[in-house]
Every structure is written in C-alpha cells, then in structure tokens.
Coordinates of N, CA and C in Angstrom, one line a residue:
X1050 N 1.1 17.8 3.4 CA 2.4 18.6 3.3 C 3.4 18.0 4.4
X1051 N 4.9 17.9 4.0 CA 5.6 17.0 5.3 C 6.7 18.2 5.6
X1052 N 6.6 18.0 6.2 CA 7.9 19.1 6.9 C 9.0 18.4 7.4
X1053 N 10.0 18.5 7.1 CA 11.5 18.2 7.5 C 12.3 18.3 8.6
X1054 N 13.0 17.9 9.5 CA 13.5 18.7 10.8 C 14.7 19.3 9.7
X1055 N 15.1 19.1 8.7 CA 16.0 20.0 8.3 C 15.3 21.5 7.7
X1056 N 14.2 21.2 6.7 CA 13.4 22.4 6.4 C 12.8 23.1 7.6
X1057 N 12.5 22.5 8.4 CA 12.1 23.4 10.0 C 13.4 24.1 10.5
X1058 N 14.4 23.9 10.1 CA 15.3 24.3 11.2 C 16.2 25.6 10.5
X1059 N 15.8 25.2 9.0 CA 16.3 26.2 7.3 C 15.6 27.5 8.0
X1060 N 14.0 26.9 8.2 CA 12.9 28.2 8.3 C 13.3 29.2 9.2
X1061 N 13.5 28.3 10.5 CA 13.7 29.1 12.0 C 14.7 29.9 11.7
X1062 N 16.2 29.3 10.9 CA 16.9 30.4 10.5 C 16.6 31.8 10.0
X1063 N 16.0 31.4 8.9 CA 15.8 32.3 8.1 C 14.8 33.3 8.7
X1064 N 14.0 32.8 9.8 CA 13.0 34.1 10.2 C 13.6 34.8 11.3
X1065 N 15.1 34.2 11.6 CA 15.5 34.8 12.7 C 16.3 35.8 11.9
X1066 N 17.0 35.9 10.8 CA 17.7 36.6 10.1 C 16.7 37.9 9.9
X1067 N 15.6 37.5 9.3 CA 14.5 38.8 9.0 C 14.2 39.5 10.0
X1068 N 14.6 38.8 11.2 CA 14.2 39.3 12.2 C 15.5 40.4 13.2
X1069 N 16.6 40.4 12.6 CA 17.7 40.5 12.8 C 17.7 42.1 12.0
X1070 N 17.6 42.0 10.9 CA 17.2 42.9 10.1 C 15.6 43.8 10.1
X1071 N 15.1 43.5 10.3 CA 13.7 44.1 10.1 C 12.5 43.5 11.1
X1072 N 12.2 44.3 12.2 CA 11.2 43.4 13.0 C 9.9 43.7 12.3
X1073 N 9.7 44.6 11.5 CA 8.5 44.5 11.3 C 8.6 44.3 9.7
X1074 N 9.4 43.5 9.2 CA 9.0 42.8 7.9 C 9.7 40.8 7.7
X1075 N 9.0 40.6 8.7 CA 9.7 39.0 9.1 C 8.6 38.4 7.8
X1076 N 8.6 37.6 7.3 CA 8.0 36.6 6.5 C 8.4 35.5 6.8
X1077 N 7.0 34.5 7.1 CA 6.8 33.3 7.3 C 7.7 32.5 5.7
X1078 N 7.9 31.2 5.8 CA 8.1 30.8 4.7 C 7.6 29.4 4.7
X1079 N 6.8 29.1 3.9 CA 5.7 27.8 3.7 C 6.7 26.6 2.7
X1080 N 6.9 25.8 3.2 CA 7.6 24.8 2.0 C 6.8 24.3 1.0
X1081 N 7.2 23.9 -0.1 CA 6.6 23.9 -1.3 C 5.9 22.2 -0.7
X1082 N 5.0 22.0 -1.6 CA 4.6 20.7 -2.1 C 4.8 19.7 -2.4
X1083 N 5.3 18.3 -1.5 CA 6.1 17.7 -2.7 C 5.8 17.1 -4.0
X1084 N 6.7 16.7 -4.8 CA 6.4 16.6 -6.4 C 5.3 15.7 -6.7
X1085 N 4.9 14.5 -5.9 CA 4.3 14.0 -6.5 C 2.8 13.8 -6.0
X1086 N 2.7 15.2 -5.1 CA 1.4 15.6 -4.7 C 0.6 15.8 -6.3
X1087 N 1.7 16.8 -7.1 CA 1.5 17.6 -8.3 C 0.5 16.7 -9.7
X1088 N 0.7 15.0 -9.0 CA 0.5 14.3 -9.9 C -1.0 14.1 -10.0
X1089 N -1.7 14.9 -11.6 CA -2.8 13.8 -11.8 C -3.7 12.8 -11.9
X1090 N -4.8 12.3 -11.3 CA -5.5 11.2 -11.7 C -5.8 11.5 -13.0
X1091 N -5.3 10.2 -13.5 CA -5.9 10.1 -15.4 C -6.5 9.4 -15.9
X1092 N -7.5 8.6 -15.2 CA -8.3 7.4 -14.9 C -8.7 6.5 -14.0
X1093 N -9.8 5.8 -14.1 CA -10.8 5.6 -13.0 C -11.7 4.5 -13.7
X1094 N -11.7 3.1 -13.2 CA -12.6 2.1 -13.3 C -12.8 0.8 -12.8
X1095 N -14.1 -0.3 -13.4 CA -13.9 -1.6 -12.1 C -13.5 -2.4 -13.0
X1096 N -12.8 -3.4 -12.8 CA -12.7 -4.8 -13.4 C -13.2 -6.1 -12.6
X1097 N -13.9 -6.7 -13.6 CA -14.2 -8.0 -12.7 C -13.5 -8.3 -12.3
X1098 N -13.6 -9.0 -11.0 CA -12.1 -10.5 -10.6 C -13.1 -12.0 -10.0
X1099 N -12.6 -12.7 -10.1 CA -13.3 -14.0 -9.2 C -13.7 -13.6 -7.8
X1100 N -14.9 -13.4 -7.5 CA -15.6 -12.7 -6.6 C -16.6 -11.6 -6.2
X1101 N -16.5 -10.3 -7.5 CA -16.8 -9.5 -7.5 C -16.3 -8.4 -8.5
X1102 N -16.1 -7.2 -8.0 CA -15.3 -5.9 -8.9 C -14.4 -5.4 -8.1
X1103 N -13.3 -4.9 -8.8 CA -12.1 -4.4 -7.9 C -12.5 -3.0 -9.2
X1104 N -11.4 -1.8 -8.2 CA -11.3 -0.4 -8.7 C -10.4 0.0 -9.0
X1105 N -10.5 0.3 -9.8 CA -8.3 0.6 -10.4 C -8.5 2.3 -10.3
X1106 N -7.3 2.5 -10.6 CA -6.7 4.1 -10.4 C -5.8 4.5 -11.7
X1107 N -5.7 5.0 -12.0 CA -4.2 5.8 -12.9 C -3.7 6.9 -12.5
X1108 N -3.0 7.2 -12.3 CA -1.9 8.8 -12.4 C -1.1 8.5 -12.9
X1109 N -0.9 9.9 -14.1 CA -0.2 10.2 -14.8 C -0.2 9.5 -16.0
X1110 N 1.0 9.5 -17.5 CA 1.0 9.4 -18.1 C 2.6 9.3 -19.0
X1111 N 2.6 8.9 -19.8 CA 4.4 8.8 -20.9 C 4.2 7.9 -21.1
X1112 N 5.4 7.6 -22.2 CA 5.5 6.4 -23.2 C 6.1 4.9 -22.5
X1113 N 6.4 5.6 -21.3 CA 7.5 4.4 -20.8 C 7.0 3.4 -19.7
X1114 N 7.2 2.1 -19.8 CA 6.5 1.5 -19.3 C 5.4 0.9 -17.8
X1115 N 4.7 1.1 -18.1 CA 3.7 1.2 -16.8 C 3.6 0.5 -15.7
X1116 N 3.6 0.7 -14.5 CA 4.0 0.7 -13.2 C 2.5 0.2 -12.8
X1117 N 2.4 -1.3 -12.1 CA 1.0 -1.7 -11.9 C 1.5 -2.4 -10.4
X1118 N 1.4 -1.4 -9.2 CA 1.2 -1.1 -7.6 C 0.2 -2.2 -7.1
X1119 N 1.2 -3.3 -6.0 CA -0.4 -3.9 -5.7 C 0.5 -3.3 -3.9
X1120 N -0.8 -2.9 -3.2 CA -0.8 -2.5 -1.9 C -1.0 -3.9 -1.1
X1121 N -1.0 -3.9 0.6 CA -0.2 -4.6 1.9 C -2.0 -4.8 1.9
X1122 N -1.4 -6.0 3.4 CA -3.0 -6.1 3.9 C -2.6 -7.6 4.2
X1123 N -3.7 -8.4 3.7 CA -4.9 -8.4 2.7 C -5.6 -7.4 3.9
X1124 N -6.2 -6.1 2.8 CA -7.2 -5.9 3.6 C -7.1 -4.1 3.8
X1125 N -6.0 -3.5 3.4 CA -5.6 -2.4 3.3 C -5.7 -1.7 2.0
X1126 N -6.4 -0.6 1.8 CA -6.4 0.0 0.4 C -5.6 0.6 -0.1
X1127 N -5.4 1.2 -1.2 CA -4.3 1.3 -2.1 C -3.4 2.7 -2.0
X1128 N -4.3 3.5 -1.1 CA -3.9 4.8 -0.4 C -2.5 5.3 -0.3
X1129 N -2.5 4.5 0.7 CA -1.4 5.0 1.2 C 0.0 4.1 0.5
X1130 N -0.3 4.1 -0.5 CA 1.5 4.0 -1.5 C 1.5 4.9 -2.7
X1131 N 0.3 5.8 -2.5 CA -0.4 6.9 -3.5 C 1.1 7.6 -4.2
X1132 N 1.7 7.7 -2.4 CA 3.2 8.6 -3.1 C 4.0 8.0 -4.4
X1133 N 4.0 6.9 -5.2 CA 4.5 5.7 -6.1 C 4.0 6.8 -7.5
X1134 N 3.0 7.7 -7.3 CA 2.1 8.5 -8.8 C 2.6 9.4 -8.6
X1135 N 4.2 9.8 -8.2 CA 5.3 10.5 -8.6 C 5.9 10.0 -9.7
X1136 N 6.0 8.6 -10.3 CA 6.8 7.9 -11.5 C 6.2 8.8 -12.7
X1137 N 4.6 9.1 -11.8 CA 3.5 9.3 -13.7 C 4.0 10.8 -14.4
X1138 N 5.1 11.2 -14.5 CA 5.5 12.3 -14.9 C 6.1 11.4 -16.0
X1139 N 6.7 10.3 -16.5 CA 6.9 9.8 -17.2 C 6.1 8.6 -18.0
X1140 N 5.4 8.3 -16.8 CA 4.7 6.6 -17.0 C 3.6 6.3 -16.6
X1141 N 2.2 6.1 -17.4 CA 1.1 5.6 -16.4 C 1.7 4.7 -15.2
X1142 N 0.8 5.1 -13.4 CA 1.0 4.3 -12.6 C -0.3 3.8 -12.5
X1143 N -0.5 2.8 -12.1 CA -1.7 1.9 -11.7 C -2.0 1.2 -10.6
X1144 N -3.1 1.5 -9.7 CA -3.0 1.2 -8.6 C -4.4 0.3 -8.4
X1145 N -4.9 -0.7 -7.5 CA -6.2 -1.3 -7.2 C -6.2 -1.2 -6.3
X1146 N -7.5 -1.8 -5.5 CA -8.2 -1.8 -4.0 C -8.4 -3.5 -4.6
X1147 N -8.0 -4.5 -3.4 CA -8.4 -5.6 -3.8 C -9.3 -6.3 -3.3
X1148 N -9.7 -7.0 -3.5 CA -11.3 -7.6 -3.3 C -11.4 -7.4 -1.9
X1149 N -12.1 -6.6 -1.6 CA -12.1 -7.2 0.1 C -12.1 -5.7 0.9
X1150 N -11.2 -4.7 0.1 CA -11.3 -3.7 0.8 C -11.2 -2.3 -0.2
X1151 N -11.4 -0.8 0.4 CA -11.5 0.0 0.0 C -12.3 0.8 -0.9
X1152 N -12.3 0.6 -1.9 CA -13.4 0.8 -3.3 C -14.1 -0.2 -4.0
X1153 N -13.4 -1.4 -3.6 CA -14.0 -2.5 -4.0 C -14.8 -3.5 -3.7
X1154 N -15.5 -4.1 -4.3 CA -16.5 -4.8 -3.4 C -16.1 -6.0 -2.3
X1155 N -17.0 -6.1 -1.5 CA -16.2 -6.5 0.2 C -17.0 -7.9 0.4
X1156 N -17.3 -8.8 -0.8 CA -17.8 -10.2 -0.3 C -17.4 -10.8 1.2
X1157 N -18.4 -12.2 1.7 CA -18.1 -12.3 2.4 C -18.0 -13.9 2.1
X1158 N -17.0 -14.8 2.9 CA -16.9 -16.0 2.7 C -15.2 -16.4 2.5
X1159 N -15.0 -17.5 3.3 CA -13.6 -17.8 3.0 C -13.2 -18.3 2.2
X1160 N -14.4 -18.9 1.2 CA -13.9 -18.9 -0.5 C -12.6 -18.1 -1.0
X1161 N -13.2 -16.7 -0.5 CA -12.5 -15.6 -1.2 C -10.8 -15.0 -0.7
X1162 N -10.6 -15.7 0.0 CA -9.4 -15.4 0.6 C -8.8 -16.2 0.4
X1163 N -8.0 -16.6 -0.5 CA -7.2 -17.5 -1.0 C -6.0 -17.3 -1.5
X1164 N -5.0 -17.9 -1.6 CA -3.6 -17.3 -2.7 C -4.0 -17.4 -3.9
X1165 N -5.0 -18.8 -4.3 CA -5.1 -19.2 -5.7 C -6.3 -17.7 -6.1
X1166 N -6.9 -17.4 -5.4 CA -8.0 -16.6 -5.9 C -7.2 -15.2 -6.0
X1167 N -6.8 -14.8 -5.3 CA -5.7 -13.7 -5.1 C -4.9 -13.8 -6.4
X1168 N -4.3 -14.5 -6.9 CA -3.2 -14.8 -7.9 C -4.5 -14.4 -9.4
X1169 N -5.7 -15.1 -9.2 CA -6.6 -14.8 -10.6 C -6.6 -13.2 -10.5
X1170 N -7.2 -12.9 -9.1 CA -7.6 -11.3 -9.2 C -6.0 -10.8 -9.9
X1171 N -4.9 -10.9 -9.7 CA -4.1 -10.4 -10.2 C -4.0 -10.2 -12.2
X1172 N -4.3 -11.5 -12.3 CA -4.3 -12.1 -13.9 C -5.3 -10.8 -14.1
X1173 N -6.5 -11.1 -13.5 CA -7.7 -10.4 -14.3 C -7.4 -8.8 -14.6
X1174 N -6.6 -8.4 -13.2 CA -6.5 -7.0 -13.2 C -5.7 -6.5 -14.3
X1175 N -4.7 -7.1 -14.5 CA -3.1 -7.0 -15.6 C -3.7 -7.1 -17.0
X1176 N -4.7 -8.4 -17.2 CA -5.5 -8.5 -18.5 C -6.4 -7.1 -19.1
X1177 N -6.7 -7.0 -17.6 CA -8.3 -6.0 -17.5 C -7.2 -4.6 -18.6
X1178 N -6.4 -3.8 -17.7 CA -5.5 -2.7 -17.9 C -4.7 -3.1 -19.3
X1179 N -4.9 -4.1 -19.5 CA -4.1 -4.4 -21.0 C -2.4 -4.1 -20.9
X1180 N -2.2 -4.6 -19.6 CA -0.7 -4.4 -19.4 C 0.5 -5.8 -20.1
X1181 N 0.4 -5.3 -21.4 CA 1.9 -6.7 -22.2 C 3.0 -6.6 -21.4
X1182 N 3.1 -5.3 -21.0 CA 4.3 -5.2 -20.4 C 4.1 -4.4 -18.9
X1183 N 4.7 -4.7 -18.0 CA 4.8 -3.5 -16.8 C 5.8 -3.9 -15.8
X1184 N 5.9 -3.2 -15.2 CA 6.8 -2.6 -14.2 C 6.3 -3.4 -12.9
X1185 N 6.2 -4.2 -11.7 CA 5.5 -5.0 -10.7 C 5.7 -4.4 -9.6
X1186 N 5.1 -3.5 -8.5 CA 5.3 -2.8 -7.7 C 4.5 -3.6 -6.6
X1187 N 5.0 -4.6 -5.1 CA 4.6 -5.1 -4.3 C 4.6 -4.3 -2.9
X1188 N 3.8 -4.3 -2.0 CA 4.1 -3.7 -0.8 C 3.9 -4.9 0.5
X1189 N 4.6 -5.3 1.0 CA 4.1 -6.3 2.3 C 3.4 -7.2 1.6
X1190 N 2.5 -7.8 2.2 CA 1.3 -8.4 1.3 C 1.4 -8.4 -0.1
X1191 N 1.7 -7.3 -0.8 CA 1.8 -7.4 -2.2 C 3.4 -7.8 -2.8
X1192 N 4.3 -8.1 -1.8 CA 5.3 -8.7 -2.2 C 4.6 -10.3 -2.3
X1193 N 4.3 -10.6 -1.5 CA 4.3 -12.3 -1.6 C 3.5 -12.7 -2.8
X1194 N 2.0 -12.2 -2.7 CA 1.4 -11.8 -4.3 C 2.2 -12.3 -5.5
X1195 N 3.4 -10.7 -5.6 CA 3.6 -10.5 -7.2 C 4.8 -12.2 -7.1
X1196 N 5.5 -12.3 -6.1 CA 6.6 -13.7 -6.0 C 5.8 -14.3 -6.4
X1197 N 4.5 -14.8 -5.9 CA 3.8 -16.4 -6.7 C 3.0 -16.1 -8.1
X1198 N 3.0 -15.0 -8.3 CA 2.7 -14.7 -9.7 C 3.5 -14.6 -10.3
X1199 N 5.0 -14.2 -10.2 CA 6.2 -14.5 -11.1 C 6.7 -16.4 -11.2
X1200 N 6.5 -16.6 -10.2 CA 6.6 -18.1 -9.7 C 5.8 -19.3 -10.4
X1201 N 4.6 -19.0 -10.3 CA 3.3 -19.7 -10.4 C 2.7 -19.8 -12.0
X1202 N 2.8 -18.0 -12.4 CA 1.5 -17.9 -13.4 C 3.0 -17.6 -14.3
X1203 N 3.3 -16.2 -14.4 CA 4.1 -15.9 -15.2 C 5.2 -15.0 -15.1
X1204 N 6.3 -14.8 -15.7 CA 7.2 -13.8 -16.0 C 7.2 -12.9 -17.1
X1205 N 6.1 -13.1 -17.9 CA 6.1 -12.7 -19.2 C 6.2 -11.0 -19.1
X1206 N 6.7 -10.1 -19.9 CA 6.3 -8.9 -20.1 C 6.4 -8.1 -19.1
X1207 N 7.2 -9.0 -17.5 CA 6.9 -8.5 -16.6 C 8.5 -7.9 -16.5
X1208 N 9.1 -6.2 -16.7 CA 10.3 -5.9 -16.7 C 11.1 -6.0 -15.8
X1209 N 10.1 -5.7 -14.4 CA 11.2 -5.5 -12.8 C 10.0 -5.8 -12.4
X1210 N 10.6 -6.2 -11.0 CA 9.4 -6.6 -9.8 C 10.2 -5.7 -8.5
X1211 N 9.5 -4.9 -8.1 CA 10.2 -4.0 -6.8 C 9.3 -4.4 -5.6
X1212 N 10.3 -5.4 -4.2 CA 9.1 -5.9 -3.1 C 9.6 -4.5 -2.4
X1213 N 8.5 -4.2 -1.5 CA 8.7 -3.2 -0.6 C 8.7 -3.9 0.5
X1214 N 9.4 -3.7 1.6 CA 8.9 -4.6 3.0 C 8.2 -6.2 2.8
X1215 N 9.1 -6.9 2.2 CA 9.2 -8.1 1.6 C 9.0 -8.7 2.5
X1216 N 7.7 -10.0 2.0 CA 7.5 -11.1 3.4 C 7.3 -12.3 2.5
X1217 N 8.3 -13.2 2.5 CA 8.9 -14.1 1.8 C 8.2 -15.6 2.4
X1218 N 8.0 -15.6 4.2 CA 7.6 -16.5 4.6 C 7.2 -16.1 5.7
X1219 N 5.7 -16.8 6.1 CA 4.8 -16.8 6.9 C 5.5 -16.8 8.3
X1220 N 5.9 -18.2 8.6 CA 7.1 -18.9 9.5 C 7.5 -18.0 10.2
X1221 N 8.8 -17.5 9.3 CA 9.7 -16.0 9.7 C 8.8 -14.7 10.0
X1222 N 7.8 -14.6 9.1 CA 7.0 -13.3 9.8 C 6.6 -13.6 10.6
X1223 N 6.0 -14.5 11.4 CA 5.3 -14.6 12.6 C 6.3 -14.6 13.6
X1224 N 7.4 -15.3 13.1 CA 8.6 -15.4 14.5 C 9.5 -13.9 14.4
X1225 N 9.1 -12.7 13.6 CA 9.7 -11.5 14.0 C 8.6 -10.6 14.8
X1226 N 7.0 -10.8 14.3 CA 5.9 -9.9 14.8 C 5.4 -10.2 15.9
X1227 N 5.5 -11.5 16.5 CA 4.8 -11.8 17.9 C 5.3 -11.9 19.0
X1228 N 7.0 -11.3 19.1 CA 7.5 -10.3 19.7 C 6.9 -9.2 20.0
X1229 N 6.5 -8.2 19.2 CA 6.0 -7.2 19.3 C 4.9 -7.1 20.2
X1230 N 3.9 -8.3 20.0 CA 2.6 -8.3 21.1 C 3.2 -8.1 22.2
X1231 N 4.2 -8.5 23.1 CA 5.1 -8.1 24.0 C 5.2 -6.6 24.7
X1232 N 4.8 -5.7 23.6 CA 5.8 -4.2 23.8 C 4.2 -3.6 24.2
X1233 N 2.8 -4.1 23.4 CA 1.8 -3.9 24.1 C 1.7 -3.3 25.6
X1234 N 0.6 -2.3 26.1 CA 0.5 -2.6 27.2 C -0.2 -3.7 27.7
X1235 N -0.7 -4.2 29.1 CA -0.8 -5.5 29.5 C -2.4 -5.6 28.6
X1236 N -3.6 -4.6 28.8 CA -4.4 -4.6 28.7 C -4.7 -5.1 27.1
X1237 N -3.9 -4.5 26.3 CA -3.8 -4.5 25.2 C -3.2 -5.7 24.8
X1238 N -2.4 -6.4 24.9 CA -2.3 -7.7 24.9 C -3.2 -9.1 25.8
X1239 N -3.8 -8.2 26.4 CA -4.9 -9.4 26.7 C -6.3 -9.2 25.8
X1240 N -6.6 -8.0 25.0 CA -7.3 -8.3 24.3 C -6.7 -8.9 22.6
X1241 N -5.8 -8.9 22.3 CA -5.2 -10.0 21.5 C -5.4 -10.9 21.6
X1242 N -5.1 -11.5 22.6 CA -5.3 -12.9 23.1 C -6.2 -13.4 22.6
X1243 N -7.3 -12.8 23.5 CA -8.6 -13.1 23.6 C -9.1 -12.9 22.2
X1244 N -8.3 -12.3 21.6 CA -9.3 -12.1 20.2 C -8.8 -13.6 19.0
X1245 N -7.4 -14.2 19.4 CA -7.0 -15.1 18.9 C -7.5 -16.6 19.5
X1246 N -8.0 -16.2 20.7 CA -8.5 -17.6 21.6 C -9.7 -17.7 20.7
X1247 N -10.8 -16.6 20.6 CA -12.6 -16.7 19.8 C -12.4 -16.5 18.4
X1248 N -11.2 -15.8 17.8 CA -11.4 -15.6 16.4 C -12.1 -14.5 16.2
X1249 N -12.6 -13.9 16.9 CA -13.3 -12.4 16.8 C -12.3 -11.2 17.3
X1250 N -12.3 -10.7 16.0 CA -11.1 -9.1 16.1 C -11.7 -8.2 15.8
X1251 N -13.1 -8.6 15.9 CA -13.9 -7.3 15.7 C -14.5 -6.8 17.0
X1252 N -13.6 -6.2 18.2 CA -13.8 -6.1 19.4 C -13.4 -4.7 19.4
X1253 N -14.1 -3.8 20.3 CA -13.3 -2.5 20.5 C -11.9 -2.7 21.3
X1254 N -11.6 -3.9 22.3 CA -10.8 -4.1 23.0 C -9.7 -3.7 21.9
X1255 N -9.6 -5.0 21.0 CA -8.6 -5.6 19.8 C -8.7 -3.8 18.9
X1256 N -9.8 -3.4 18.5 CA -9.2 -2.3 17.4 C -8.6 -1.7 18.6
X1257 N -8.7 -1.2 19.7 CA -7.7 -0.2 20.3 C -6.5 -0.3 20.0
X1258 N -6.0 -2.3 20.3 CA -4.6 -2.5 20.2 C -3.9 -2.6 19.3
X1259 N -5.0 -2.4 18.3 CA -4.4 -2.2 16.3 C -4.4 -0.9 16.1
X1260 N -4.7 0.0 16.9 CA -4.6 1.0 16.3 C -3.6 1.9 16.7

C-alpha cells in the first residue's frame, strides 16, 4: 500500500474535522489500494532459452495487444516492474525472470552472459508466448536488450518499444555511475575497490555497499 504526503495530509484533515465535531466518533480512514494491485495472475510457465528454463508470468487479459516486460540487471528479477500488470485490464502483460536470476534457472559459466545469448533468450521467449505482435517494455538493462533486438534480430510485429531508464552506452553509464562510488562512505568504498581489484563481489564488505 503507498501512501501519499498529499493523502497523509487529506487524512490528518479529515480526522481533525471529526474531531472538531465529535470526539468520540473520529474514524480512521485507510486509502484504497492501488489499481493495479487489483490485477490478476492469468498464467504461469517455463520456456526453454539457450542455457536452461526461464519463467514467464501473465496478468491480466483483452483483446488489445500484448505488453512483453523485460526487467534491469542482468541479474534482477521481474518483480519489481510488477506495477506494468496495471495495463492487463485491457491486455495480457508478460513478464520473465531471465536466465540467471529469480525463478529461473541460475547456470553457471561465462558462456551464458552474453549479448548474443541474451538476444536468443529473447527470440525464444517472444516465440515461446506466441507473441506476432506486442507492445516492447525495457527497464535499464532491458532497454539495451530490446535496442539490439530491434537493431539486430527484428522489428517485425513489434508496435512500440518503451525504454525505462535507458542505457544506450556502456561508456556514458560508467562515466555517470562511478561518480557515485564517491558519495559512499570511506569504508564502503574501499570495499568496492577491493572487490573490483579480485573480481569477487561476493563479500559481506561489497553486499553492505550494494545494499
């Protein structure tokens, strides 16, 4: 449930009013839900991809064309862009976990991390869902994705492509985020460091400073 500083501040009115009028019949008031909490799951399954099985999702349902969500990372699950199965009041939305993380299976090997392998898991997933046509929903990581799959593989059938927090080039993202190591405290940026000197980020030092 999210609460508002405007709906917090509606409420505080309003119970001061009740209160103004009637001390002993004040009522709390709970804000409603937002809409696309409301939204059902309408499906659930794996598709192969080069590597293993990924997990798809649906919410919702209508005639109008389907909305296929790829989530940030590499390495982040499909979760949290869930709020997107607000559209399915009209339109299947479609979401995956991609190879590597979440629901799906978590191979190990640098085989698997690849753009080119990345770009099939995409093919396979779009084949898999039987999507002729859809709607292209990118997030971070899943902007650069759907670009070289419009780029690379195809445009076909594909209506709109929406990047969320678009990362176009490596280059430029690294010369806006390694600033940020900066804002770290000292401690926390010396275990960065250290985790970029060994290549091991699987440190309690480093998760502290990622988290």
């Amino acid at each position: 449930m999210i609460v508002t500083r405007r709906s917090a501040l509606l409420g505080a009115a309003a119970l001061a009013a009740c209160g103004q009028q009637s001390q002993s019949k004040v009522q709390s008031h709970v804000p409603a839900a937002p809409a696309w909490t409301q939204i059902a799951q309408t499906g659930q399954g794996s598709i192969a991809v080069p590597g293993g099985n990924v997990v798809w999702r649906r919410f919702g349902a209508g005639s109008k064309t389907p909305v296929l969500a790829a989530h940030g990372g590499p390495g982040l699950p499909s979760d949290y862009i869930e709020p997107l199965k607000g559209l399915g009041d009209e339109r299947p939305v479609y979401f995956w976990d991609q190879l590597g993380c979440g629901r799906s299976d978590r191979p190990t090997g640098a085989r698997y991390w690849t753009r080119a392998r990345f770009l099939d898991e995409l093919a396979a997933v779009r084949a898999g869902l039987g999507l002729a046509e859809m709607h292209y929903y990118g997030s971070s990581w899943g902007t650069m994705l759907g670009a070289d799959y419009l780029i690379d593989r195809t445009q076909q059938g594909v209506k709109s492509a929406i990047f969320d927090g678009p990362v176009m080039s490596i280059r430029r993202y690294l010369a806006d985020t390694r600033p940020m190591i900066d804002q770290l405290t000292p401690e926390h940026q010396a275990a960065v460091h250290e985790a970029e000197r060994t290549n091991n980020y699987d440190t309690p030092g480093y998760h502290a400073a990622d988290d």
